[in-house]
Amino acid sequence: MLRLTGDSDLSNRLALAFCVADLREDCAAQGLPMTIDASALRFADRAIAELLLQSAQAVPGLTVRCSPQLRFMIDILDGGSASDLIHGDGSLRASGGTTG
């Protein structure tokens, strides 16, 4: 699990992208579900919202836990299509994904 807290924006987007890639490799190698918990982020800009949305769409089994505000921004960025990824617990997951 990757837990994000504090502020995240364009200045640290690349570092976050590398962390997500490492998490993906580690979870795949160990057969573990992959979770990014972004629910404690105080601030996330568009770059981070896009990274989380793209990750949720592209990585099978990835769960992204978001605050209601971040989910709202992701849904706006995706033109409302992200609502297909939002599950009852408020997390983002592609169809068929597992929770972590």
PDB file of N, CA and C in Angstrom:
ATOM      1  N   MET A   1       0.849  -1.174   0.000  1.00  0.00           N
ATOM      2  CA  MET A   1       0.000   0.000   0.000  1.00  0.00           C
ATOM      3  C   MET A   1       0.889   1.229   0.000  1.00  0.00           C
ATOM      4  N   LEU A   2       0.476   2.199  -0.785  1.00  0.00           N
ATOM      5  CA  LEU A   2       1.136   3.499  -0.821  1.00  0.00           C
ATOM      6  C   LEU A   2       0.170   4.497  -0.209  1.00  0.00           C
ATOM      7  N   ARG A   3       0.583   5.140   0.893  1.00  0.00           N
ATOM      8  CA  ARG A   3      -0.285   6.101   1.574  1.00  0.00           C
ATOM      9  C   ARG A   3       0.259   7.506   1.323  1.00  0.00           C
ATOM     10  N   LEU A   4      -0.604   8.376   0.797  1.00  0.00           N
ATOM     11  CA  LEU A   4      -0.231   9.750   0.498  1.00  0.00           C
ATOM     12  C   LEU A   4      -0.852  10.679   1.526  1.00  0.00           C
ATOM     13  N   THR A   5      -0.037  11.575   2.082  1.00  0.00           N
ATOM     14  CA  THR A   5      -0.525  12.562   3.041  1.00  0.00           C
ATOM     15  C   THR A   5       0.068  13.923   2.688  1.00  0.00           C
ATOM     16  N   GLY A   6      -0.506  14.962   3.244  1.00  0.00           N
ATOM     17  CA  GLY A   6       0.020  16.305   3.015  1.00  0.00           C
ATOM     18  C   GLY A   6      -0.439  16.871   1.689  1.00  0.00           C
ATOM     19  N   ASP A   7       0.506  17.451   0.972  1.00  0.00           N
ATOM     20  CA  ASP A   7       0.221  18.108  -0.301  1.00  0.00           C
ATOM     21  C   ASP A   7       0.950  17.393  -1.427  1.00  0.00           C
ATOM     22  N   SER A   8       0.291  17.308  -2.572  1.00  0.00           N
ATOM     23  CA  SER A   8       0.907  16.695  -3.742  1.00  0.00           C
ATOM     24  C   SER A   8       0.491  17.498  -4.965  1.00  0.00           C
ATOM     25  N   ASP A   9       1.495  17.860  -5.770  1.00  0.00           N
ATOM     26  CA  ASP A   9       1.214  18.684  -6.939  1.00  0.00           C
ATOM     27  C   ASP A   9       2.224  18.402  -8.038  1.00  0.00           C
ATOM     28  N   LEU A  10       2.239  19.253  -9.034  1.00  0.00           N
ATOM     29  CA  LEU A  10       3.119  19.065 -10.191  1.00  0.00           C
ATOM     30  C   LEU A  10       4.581  18.937  -9.777  1.00  0.00           C
ATOM     31  N   SER A  11       4.981  19.597  -8.696  1.00  0.00           N
ATOM     32  CA  SER A  11       6.381  19.566  -8.272  1.00  0.00           C
ATOM     33  C   SER A  11       6.833  18.173  -7.837  1.00  0.00           C
ATOM     34  N   ASN A  12       5.915  17.319  -7.377  1.00  0.00           N
ATOM     35  CA  ASN A  12       6.310  15.977  -6.952  1.00  0.00           C
ATOM     36  C   ASN A  12       5.571  14.878  -7.724  1.00  0.00           C
ATOM     37  N   ARG A  13       4.972  15.243  -8.854  1.00  0.00           N
ATOM     38  CA  ARG A  13       4.239  14.265  -9.669  1.00  0.00           C
ATOM     39  C   ARG A  13       5.149  13.161 -10.187  1.00  0.00           C
ATOM     40  N   LEU A  14       6.343  13.518 -10.652  1.00  0.00           N
ATOM     41  CA  LEU A  14       7.260  12.520 -11.198  1.00  0.00           C
ATOM     42  C   LEU A  14       7.678  11.518 -10.123  1.00  0.00           C
ATOM     43  N   ALA A  15       7.973  12.011  -8.934  1.00  0.00           N
ATOM     44  CA  ALA A  15       8.341  11.113  -7.834  1.00  0.00           C
ATOM     45  C   ALA A  15       7.191  10.168  -7.507  1.00  0.00           C
ATOM     46  N   LEU A  16       5.967  10.690  -7.503  1.00  0.00           N
ATOM     47  CA  LEU A  16       4.805   9.846  -7.236  1.00  0.00           C
ATOM     48  C   LEU A  16       4.622   8.803  -8.335  1.00  0.00           C
ATOM     49  N   ALA A  17       4.836   9.199  -9.577  1.00  0.00           N
ATOM     50  CA  ALA A  17       4.707   8.249 -10.689  1.00  0.00           C
ATOM     51  C   ALA A  17       5.698   7.097 -10.529  1.00  0.00           C
ATOM     52  N   PHE A  18       6.923   7.394 -10.100  1.00  0.00           N
ATOM     53  CA  PHE A  18       7.911   6.335  -9.876  1.00  0.00           C
ATOM     54  C   PHE A  18       7.494   5.434  -8.710  1.00  0.00           C
ATOM     55  N   CYS A  19       6.939   6.029  -7.660  1.00  0.00           N
ATOM     56  CA  CYS A  19       6.463   5.227  -6.519  1.00  0.00           C
ATOM     57  C   CYS A  19       5.342   4.292  -6.942  1.00  0.00           C
ATOM     58  N   VAL A  20       4.434   4.784  -7.767  1.00  0.00           N
ATOM     59  CA  VAL A  20       3.333   3.952  -8.263  1.00  0.00           C
ATOM     60  C   VAL A  20       3.880   2.799  -9.103  1.00  0.00           C
ATOM     61  N   ALA A  21       4.857   3.081  -9.952  1.00  0.00           N
ATOM     62  CA  ALA A  21       5.464   2.029 -10.779  1.00  0.00           C
ATOM     63  C   ALA A  21       6.151   0.982  -9.908  1.00  0.00           C
ATOM     64  N   ASP A  22       6.880   1.425  -8.878  1.00  0.00           N
ATOM     65  CA  ASP A  22       7.531   0.482  -7.965  1.00  0.00           C
ATOM     66  C   ASP A  22       6.509  -0.356  -7.209  1.00  0.00           C
ATOM     67  N   LEU A  23       5.449   0.281  -6.757  1.00  0.00           N
ATOM     68  CA  LEU A  23       4.393  -0.439  -6.045  1.00  0.00           C
ATOM     69  C   LEU A  23       3.784  -1.505  -6.950  1.00  0.00           C
ATOM     70  N   ARG A  24       3.564  -1.147  -8.190  1.00  0.00           N
ATOM     71  CA  ARG A  24       2.987  -2.094  -9.151  1.00  0.00           C
ATOM     72  C   ARG A  24       3.884  -3.322  -9.317  1.00  0.00           C
ATOM     73  N   GLU A  25       5.182  -3.092  -9.458  1.00  0.00           N
ATOM     74  CA  GLU A  25       6.129  -4.208  -9.603  1.00  0.00           C
ATOM     75  C   GLU A  25       6.156  -5.072  -8.349  1.00  0.00           C
ATOM     76  N   ASP A  26       6.237  -4.434  -7.179  1.00  0.00           N
ATOM     77  CA  ASP A  26       6.301  -5.179  -5.923  1.00  0.00           C
ATOM     78  C   ASP A  26       5.047  -6.008  -5.695  1.00  0.00           C
ATOM     79  N   CYS A  27       3.887  -5.419  -5.924  1.00  0.00           N
ATOM     80  CA  CYS A  27       2.623  -6.132  -5.694  1.00  0.00           C
ATOM     81  C   CYS A  27       2.463  -7.276  -6.687  1.00  0.00           C
ATOM     82  N   ALA A  28       2.865  -7.055  -7.933  1.00  0.00           N
ATOM     83  CA  ALA A  28       2.770  -8.123  -8.935  1.00  0.00           C
ATOM     84  C   ALA A  28       3.702  -9.269  -8.574  1.00  0.00           C
ATOM     85  N   ALA A  29       4.908  -8.953  -8.126  1.00  0.00           N
ATOM     86  CA  ALA A  29       5.882  -9.992  -7.789  1.00  0.00           C
ATOM     87  C   ALA A  29       5.432 -10.821  -6.592  1.00  0.00           C
ATOM     88  N   GLN A  30       4.732 -10.188  -5.654  1.00  0.00           N
ATOM     89  CA  GLN A  30       4.296 -10.878  -4.441  1.00  0.00           C
ATOM     90  C   GLN A  30       2.854 -11.357  -4.513  1.00  0.00           C
ATOM     91  N   GLY A  31       2.173 -11.054  -5.609  1.00  0.00           N
ATOM     92  CA  GLY A  31       0.780 -11.464  -5.756  1.00  0.00           C
ATOM     93  C   GLY A  31      -0.164 -10.756  -4.803  1.00  0.00           C
ATOM     94  N   LEU A  32       0.155  -9.521  -4.451  1.00  0.00           N
ATOM     95  CA  LEU A  32      -0.661  -8.760  -3.500  1.00  0.00           C
ATOM     96  C   LEU A  32      -1.542  -7.753  -4.230  1.00  0.00           C
ATOM     97  N   PRO A  33      -2.701  -7.424  -3.654  1.00  0.00           N
ATOM     98  CA  PRO A  33      -3.517  -6.362  -4.240  1.00  0.00           C
ATOM     99  C   PRO A  33      -2.805  -5.024  -4.076  1.00  0.00           C
ATOM    100  N   MET A  34      -3.043  -4.123  -5.004  1.00  0.00           N
ATOM    101  CA  MET A  34      -2.368  -2.836  -5.009  1.00  0.00           C
ATOM    102  C   MET A  34      -3.334  -1.739  -4.591  1.00  0.00           C
ATOM    103  N   THR A  35      -2.922  -0.953  -3.588  1.00  0.00           N
ATOM    104  CA  THR A  35      -3.768   0.116  -3.085  1.00  0.00           C
ATOM    105  C   THR A  35      -2.960   1.401  -2.951  1.00  0.00           C
ATOM    106  N   ILE A  36      -3.540   2.495  -3.436  1.00  0.00           N
ATOM    107  CA  ILE A  36      -3.006   3.828  -3.183  1.00  0.00           C
ATOM    108  C   ILE A  36      -4.046   4.534  -2.327  1.00  0.00           C
ATOM    109  N   ASP A  37      -3.653   4.912  -1.121  1.00  0.00           N
ATOM    110  CA  ASP A  37      -4.565   5.603  -0.216  1.00  0.00           C
ATOM    111  C   ASP A  37      -4.240   7.093  -0.257  1.00  0.00           C
ATOM    112  N   ALA A  38      -5.040   7.846  -1.000  1.00  0.00           N
ATOM    113  CA  ALA A  38      -4.851   9.291  -1.131  1.00  0.00           C
ATOM    114  C   ALA A  38      -5.897  10.042  -0.320  1.00  0.00           C
ATOM    115  N   SER A  39      -6.576   9.349   0.574  1.00  0.00           N
ATOM    116  CA  SER A  39      -7.678   9.969   1.320  1.00  0.00           C
ATOM    117  C   SER A  39      -7.200  11.015   2.315  1.00  0.00           C
ATOM    118  N   ALA A  40      -5.923  10.995   2.697  1.00  0.00           N
ATOM    119  CA  ALA A  40      -5.409  11.963   3.669  1.00  0.00           C
ATOM    120  C   ALA A  40      -4.679  13.135   3.016  1.00  0.00           C
ATOM    121  N   LEU A  41      -4.709  13.217   1.692  1.00  0.00           N
ATOM    122  CA  LEU A  41      -4.087  14.372   1.041  1.00  0.00           C
ATOM    123  C   LEU A  41      -4.860  15.639   1.402  1.00  0.00           C
ATOM    124  N   ARG A  42      -4.156  16.655   1.866  1.00  0.00           N
ATOM    125  CA  ARG A  42      -4.802  17.944   2.149  1.00  0.00           C
ATOM    126  C   ARG A  42      -4.995  18.722   0.855  1.00  0.00           C
ATOM    127  N   PHE A  43      -4.062  18.537  -0.094  1.00  0.00           N
ATOM    128  CA  PHE A  43      -4.125  19.242  -1.363  1.00  0.00           C
ATOM    129  C   PHE A  43      -3.596  18.336  -2.466  1.00  0.00           C
ATOM    130  N   ALA A  44      -4.308  18.289  -3.569  1.00  0.00           N
ATOM    131  CA  ALA A  44      -3.844  17.596  -4.774  1.00  0.00           C
ATOM    132  C   ALA A  44      -4.274  18.444  -5.959  1.00  0.00           C
ATOM    133  N   ASP A  45      -3.335  18.731  -6.850  1.00  0.00           N
ATOM    134  CA  ASP A  45      -3.690  19.535  -8.009  1.00  0.00           C
ATOM    135  C   ASP A  45      -4.115  18.639  -9.168  1.00  0.00           C
ATOM    136  N   ARG A  46      -4.361  19.258 -10.289  1.00  0.00           N
ATOM    137  CA  ARG A  46      -4.840  18.538 -11.465  1.00  0.00           C
ATOM    138  C   ARG A  46      -3.864  17.438 -11.906  1.00  0.00           C
ATOM    139  N   ALA A  47      -2.571  17.709 -11.839  1.00  0.00           N
ATOM    140  CA  ALA A  47      -1.566  16.729 -12.263  1.00  0.00           C
ATOM    141  C   ALA A  47      -1.678  15.439 -11.449  1.00  0.00           C
ATOM    142  N   ILE A  48      -1.900  15.567 -10.153  1.00  0.00           N
ATOM    143  CA  ILE A  48      -2.012  14.385  -9.289  1.00  0.00           C
ATOM    144  C   ILE A  48      -3.332  13.677  -9.543  1.00  0.00           C
ATOM    145  N   ALA A  49      -4.404  14.438  -9.683  1.00  0.00           N
ATOM    146  CA  ALA A  49      -5.706  13.827  -9.978  1.00  0.00           C
ATOM    147  C   ALA A  49      -5.637  13.032 -11.283  1.00  0.00           C
ATOM    148  N   GLU A  50      -4.983  13.588 -12.294  1.00  0.00           N
ATOM    149  CA  GLU A  50      -4.844  12.882 -13.573  1.00  0.00           C
ATOM    150  C   GLU A  50      -4.006  11.620 -13.424  1.00  0.00           C
ATOM    151  N   LEU A  51      -2.915  11.699 -12.651  1.00  0.00           N
ATOM    152  CA  LEU A  51      -2.074  10.522 -12.429  1.00  0.00           C
ATOM    153  C   LEU A  51      -2.865   9.409 -11.746  1.00  0.00           C
ATOM    154  N   LEU A  52      -3.642   9.762 -10.729  1.00  0.00           N
ATOM    155  CA  LEU A  52      -4.435   8.752 -10.017  1.00  0.00           C
ATOM    156  C   LEU A  52      -5.520   8.169 -10.919  1.00  0.00           C
ATOM    157  N   LEU A  53      -6.168   9.015 -11.712  1.00  0.00           N
ATOM    158  CA  LEU A  53      -7.184   8.538 -12.638  1.00  0.00           C
ATOM    159  C   LEU A  53      -6.576   7.592 -13.673  1.00  0.00           C
ATOM    160  N   GLN A  54      -5.471   7.995 -14.279  1.00  0.00           N
ATOM    161  CA  GLN A  54      -4.818   7.152 -15.284  1.00  0.00           C
ATOM    162  C   GLN A  54      -4.366   5.826 -14.683  1.00  0.00           C
ATOM    163  N   SER A  55      -3.872   5.864 -13.462  1.00  0.00           N
ATOM    164  CA  SER A  55      -3.450   4.636 -12.791  1.00  0.00           C
ATOM    165  C   SER A  55      -4.637   3.720 -12.548  1.00  0.00           C
ATOM    166  N   ALA A  56      -5.740   4.288 -12.058  1.00  0.00           N
ATOM    167  CA  ALA A  56      -6.943   3.482 -11.782  1.00  0.00           C
ATOM    168  C   ALA A  56      -7.481   2.846 -13.055  1.00  0.00           C
ATOM    169  N   GLN A  57      -7.355   3.548 -14.179  1.00  0.00           N
ATOM    170  CA  GLN A  57      -7.855   3.024 -15.448  1.00  0.00           C
ATOM    171  C   GLN A  57      -6.923   1.976 -16.042  1.00  0.00           C
ATOM    172  N   ALA A  58      -5.627   2.093 -15.790  1.00  0.00           N
ATOM    173  CA  ALA A  58      -4.642   1.275 -16.499  1.00  0.00           C
ATOM    174  C   ALA A  58      -4.146   0.053 -15.738  1.00  0.00           C
ATOM    175  N   VAL A  59      -4.249   0.060 -14.436  1.00  0.00           N
ATOM    176  CA  VAL A  59      -3.636  -1.004 -13.635  1.00  0.00           C
ATOM    177  C   VAL A  59      -4.716  -1.930 -13.095  1.00  0.00           C
ATOM    178  N   PRO A  60      -4.791  -3.157 -13.609  1.00  0.00           N
ATOM    179  CA  PRO A  60      -5.786  -4.107 -13.104  1.00  0.00           C
ATOM    180  C   PRO A  60      -5.584  -4.383 -11.612  1.00  0.00           C
ATOM    181  N   GLY A  61      -6.658  -4.367 -10.872  1.00  0.00           N
ATOM    182  CA  GLY A  61      -6.588  -4.677  -9.451  1.00  0.00           C
ATOM    183  C   GLY A  61      -6.187  -3.523  -8.559  1.00  0.00           C
ATOM    184  N   LEU A  62      -5.903  -2.358  -9.136  1.00  0.00           N
ATOM    185  CA  LEU A  62      -5.514  -1.201  -8.329  1.00  0.00           C
ATOM    186  C   LEU A  62      -6.747  -0.566  -7.704  1.00  0.00           C
ATOM    187  N   THR A  63      -6.647  -0.268  -6.408  1.00  0.00           N
ATOM    188  CA  THR A  63      -7.665   0.491  -5.706  1.00  0.00           C
ATOM    189  C   THR A  63      -7.052   1.825  -5.316  1.00  0.00           C
ATOM    190  N   VAL A  64      -7.744   2.919  -5.625  1.00  0.00           N
ATOM    191  CA  VAL A  64      -7.299   4.258  -5.223  1.00  0.00           C
ATOM    192  C   VAL A  64      -8.343   4.810  -4.264  1.00  0.00           C
ATOM    193  N   ARG A  65      -7.956   4.997  -3.013  1.00  0.00           N
ATOM    194  CA  ARG A  65      -8.853   5.589  -2.018  1.00  0.00           C
ATOM    195  C   ARG A  65      -8.679   7.094  -2.062  1.00  0.00           C
ATOM    196  N   CYS A  66      -9.778   7.815  -2.219  1.00  0.00           N
ATOM    197  CA  CYS A  66      -9.741   9.270  -2.381  1.00  0.00           C
ATOM    198  C   CYS A  66     -10.703   9.950  -1.426  1.00  0.00           C
ATOM    199  N   SER A  67     -10.406  11.213  -1.143  1.00  0.00           N
ATOM    200  CA  SER A  67     -11.360  12.043  -0.412  1.00  0.00           C
ATOM    201  C   SER A  67     -12.506  12.378  -1.365  1.00  0.00           C
ATOM    202  N   PRO A  68     -13.649  12.776  -0.838  1.00  0.00           N
ATOM    203  CA  PRO A  68     -14.750  13.168  -1.728  1.00  0.00           C
ATOM    204  C   PRO A  68     -14.366  14.300  -2.683  1.00  0.00           C
ATOM    205  N   GLN A  69     -13.557  15.252  -2.214  1.00  0.00           N
ATOM    206  CA  GLN A  69     -13.149  16.363  -3.064  1.00  0.00           C
ATOM    207  C   GLN A  69     -12.270  15.885  -4.218  1.00  0.00           C
ATOM    208  N   LEU A  70     -11.343  14.976  -3.940  1.00  0.00           N
ATOM    209  CA  LEU A  70     -10.462  14.454  -4.976  1.00  0.00           C
ATOM    210  C   LEU A  70     -11.248  13.612  -5.981  1.00  0.00           C
ATOM    211  N   ARG A  71     -12.190  12.801  -5.496  1.00  0.00           N
ATOM    212  CA  ARG A  71     -13.038  12.025  -6.414  1.00  0.00           C
ATOM    213  C   ARG A  71     -13.836  12.948  -7.323  1.00  0.00           C
ATOM    214  N   PHE A  72     -14.346  14.043  -6.761  1.00  0.00           N
ATOM    215  CA  PHE A  72     -15.115  15.009  -7.547  1.00  0.00           C
ATOM    216  C   PHE A  72     -14.241  15.611  -8.645  1.00  0.00           C
ATOM    217  N   MET A  73     -13.014  15.998  -8.302  1.00  0.00           N
ATOM    218  CA  MET A  73     -12.104  16.568  -9.292  1.00  0.00           C
ATOM    219  C   MET A  73     -11.767  15.543 -10.372  1.00  0.00           C
ATOM    220  N   ILE A  74     -11.534  14.307  -9.989  1.00  0.00           N
ATOM    221  CA  ILE A  74     -11.225  13.253 -10.960  1.00  0.00           C
ATOM    222  C   ILE A  74     -12.407  13.042 -11.897  1.00  0.00           C
ATOM    223  N   ASP A  75     -13.602  13.049 -11.355  1.00  0.00           N
ATOM    224  CA  ASP A  75     -14.792  12.859 -12.186  1.00  0.00           C
ATOM    225  C   ASP A  75     -14.950  14.009 -13.182  1.00  0.00           C
ATOM    226  N   ILE A  76     -14.672  15.236 -12.746  1.00  0.00           N
ATOM    227  CA  ILE A  76     -14.739  16.387 -13.653  1.00  0.00           C
ATOM    228  C   ILE A  76     -13.683  16.263 -14.755  1.00  0.00           C
ATOM    229  N   LEU A  77     -12.466  15.885 -14.375  1.00  0.00           N
ATOM    230  CA  LEU A  77     -11.384  15.762 -15.352  1.00  0.00           C
ATOM    231  C   LEU A  77     -11.704  14.728 -16.424  1.00  0.00           C
ATOM    232  N   ASP A  78     -12.436  13.712 -16.023  1.00  0.00           N
ATOM    233  CA  ASP A  78     -12.736  12.618 -16.953  1.00  0.00           C
ATOM    234  C   ASP A  78     -14.100  12.803 -17.616  1.00  0.00           C
ATOM    235  N   GLY A  79     -14.677  13.981 -17.516  1.00  0.00           N
ATOM    236  CA  GLY A  79     -15.949  14.253 -18.165  1.00  0.00           C
ATOM    237  C   GLY A  79     -17.093  13.398 -17.656  1.00  0.00           C
ATOM    238  N   GLY A  80     -17.019  12.989 -16.403  1.00  0.00           N
ATOM    239  CA  GLY A  80     -18.074  12.169 -15.821  1.00  0.00           C
ATOM    240  C   GLY A  80     -17.885  10.679 -16.003  1.00  0.00           C
ATOM    241  N   SER A  81     -16.915  10.288 -16.824  1.00  0.00           N
ATOM    242  CA  SER A  81     -16.688   8.860 -17.071  1.00  0.00           C
ATOM    243  C   SER A  81     -16.105   8.143 -15.862  1.00  0.00           C
ATOM    244  N   ALA A  82     -15.440   8.873 -14.988  1.00  0.00           N
ATOM    245  CA  ALA A  82     -14.830   8.246 -13.819  1.00  0.00           C
ATOM    246  C   ALA A  82     -15.881   7.657 -12.895  1.00  0.00           C
ATOM    247  N   SER A  83     -17.130   8.069 -13.047  1.00  0.00           N
ATOM    248  CA  SER A  83     -18.171   7.515 -12.189  1.00  0.00           C
ATOM    249  C   SER A  83     -18.279   6.002 -12.362  1.00  0.00           C
ATOM    250  N   ASP A  84     -17.837   5.488 -13.508  1.00  0.00           N
ATOM    251  CA  ASP A  84     -17.806   4.043 -13.719  1.00  0.00           C
ATOM    252  C   ASP A  84     -16.767   3.363 -12.830  1.00  0.00           C
ATOM    253  N   LEU A  85     -15.768   4.129 -12.374  1.00  0.00           N
ATOM    254  CA  LEU A  85     -14.706   3.579 -11.538  1.00  0.00           C
ATOM    255  C   LEU A  85     -15.009   3.703 -10.055  1.00  0.00           C
ATOM    256  N   ILE A  86     -15.969   4.564  -9.694  1.00  0.00           N
ATOM    257  CA  ILE A  86     -16.226   4.842  -8.288  1.00  0.00           C
ATOM    258  C   ILE A  86     -17.136   3.761  -7.716  1.00  0.00           C
ATOM    259  N   HIS A  87     -16.666   3.126  -6.659  1.00  0.00           N
ATOM    260  CA  HIS A  87     -17.403   2.041  -6.020  1.00  0.00           C
ATOM    261  C   HIS A  87     -18.109   2.549  -4.767  1.00  0.00           C
ATOM    262  N   GLY A  88     -18.928   1.711  -4.190  1.00  0.00           N
ATOM    263  CA  GLY A  88     -19.734   2.080  -3.041  1.00  0.00           C
ATOM    264  C   GLY A  88     -18.928   2.602  -1.871  1.00  0.00           C
ATOM    265  N   ASP A  89     -17.691   2.140  -1.717  1.00  0.00           N
ATOM    266  CA  ASP A  89     -16.857   2.609  -0.616  1.00  0.00           C
ATOM    267  C   ASP A  89     -16.142   3.911  -0.956  1.00  0.00           C
ATOM    268  N   GLY A  90     -16.400   4.452  -2.163  1.00  0.00           N
ATOM    269  CA  GLY A  90     -15.796   5.714  -2.570  1.00  0.00           C
ATOM    270  C   GLY A  90     -14.457   5.585  -3.246  1.00  0.00           C
ATOM    271  N   SER A  91     -13.921   4.379  -3.322  1.00  0.00           N
ATOM    272  CA  SER A  91     -12.624   4.204  -3.964  1.00  0.00           C
ATOM    273  C   SER A  91     -12.782   4.090  -5.476  1.00  0.00           C
ATOM    274  N   LEU A  92     -11.691   4.294  -6.187  1.00  0.00           N
ATOM    275  CA  LEU A  92     -11.661   4.129  -7.637  1.00  0.00           C
ATOM    276  C   LEU A  92     -11.072   2.761  -7.944  1.00  0.00           C
ATOM    277  N   ARG A  93     -11.745   2.006  -8.788  1.00  0.00           N
ATOM    278  CA  ARG A  93     -11.246   0.695  -9.223  1.00  0.00           C
ATOM    279  C   ARG A  93     -11.809   0.411 -10.597  1.00  0.00           C
ATOM    280  N   ALA A  94     -10.970  -0.138 -11.467  1.00  0.00           N
ATOM    281  CA  ALA A  94     -11.456  -0.616 -12.744  1.00  0.00           C
ATOM    282  C   ALA A  94     -12.306  -1.854 -12.487  1.00  0.00           C
ATOM    283  N   SER A  95     -13.204  -2.156 -13.378  1.00  0.00           N
ATOM    284  CA  SER A  95     -14.053  -3.338 -13.229  1.00  0.00           C
ATOM    285  C   SER A  95     -13.206  -4.575 -13.008  1.00  0.00           C
ATOM    286  N   GLY A  96     -13.624  -5.387 -12.084  1.00  0.00           N
ATOM    287  CA  GLY A  96     -12.924  -6.650 -11.827  1.00  0.00           C
ATOM    288  C   GLY A  96     -11.766  -6.499 -10.865  1.00  0.00           C
ATOM    289  N   GLY A  97     -11.491  -5.270 -10.387  1.00  0.00           N
ATOM    290  CA  GLY A  97     -10.376  -5.065  -9.469  1.00  0.00           C
ATOM    291  C   GLY A  97     -10.691  -5.607  -8.100  1.00  0.00           C
ATOM    292  N   THR A  98      -9.649  -5.837  -7.326  1.00  0.00           N
ATOM    293  CA  THR A  98      -9.810  -6.309  -5.961  1.00  0.00           C
ATOM    294  C   THR A  98      -9.512  -5.179  -5.016  1.00  0.00           C
ATOM    295  N   THR A  99      -9.982  -5.267  -3.822  1.00  0.00           N
ATOM    296  CA  THR A  99      -9.682  -4.243  -2.826  1.00  0.00           C
ATOM    297  C   THR A  99      -8.413  -4.612  -2.109  1.00  0.00           C
ATOM    298  N   GLY A 100      -7.784  -3.600  -1.531  1.00  0.00           N
ATOM    299  CA  GLY A 100      -6.534  -3.859  -0.844  1.00  0.00           C
ATOM    300  C   GLY A 100      -6.527  -3.427   0.570  1.00  0.00           C
TER     301      GLY A 100
END
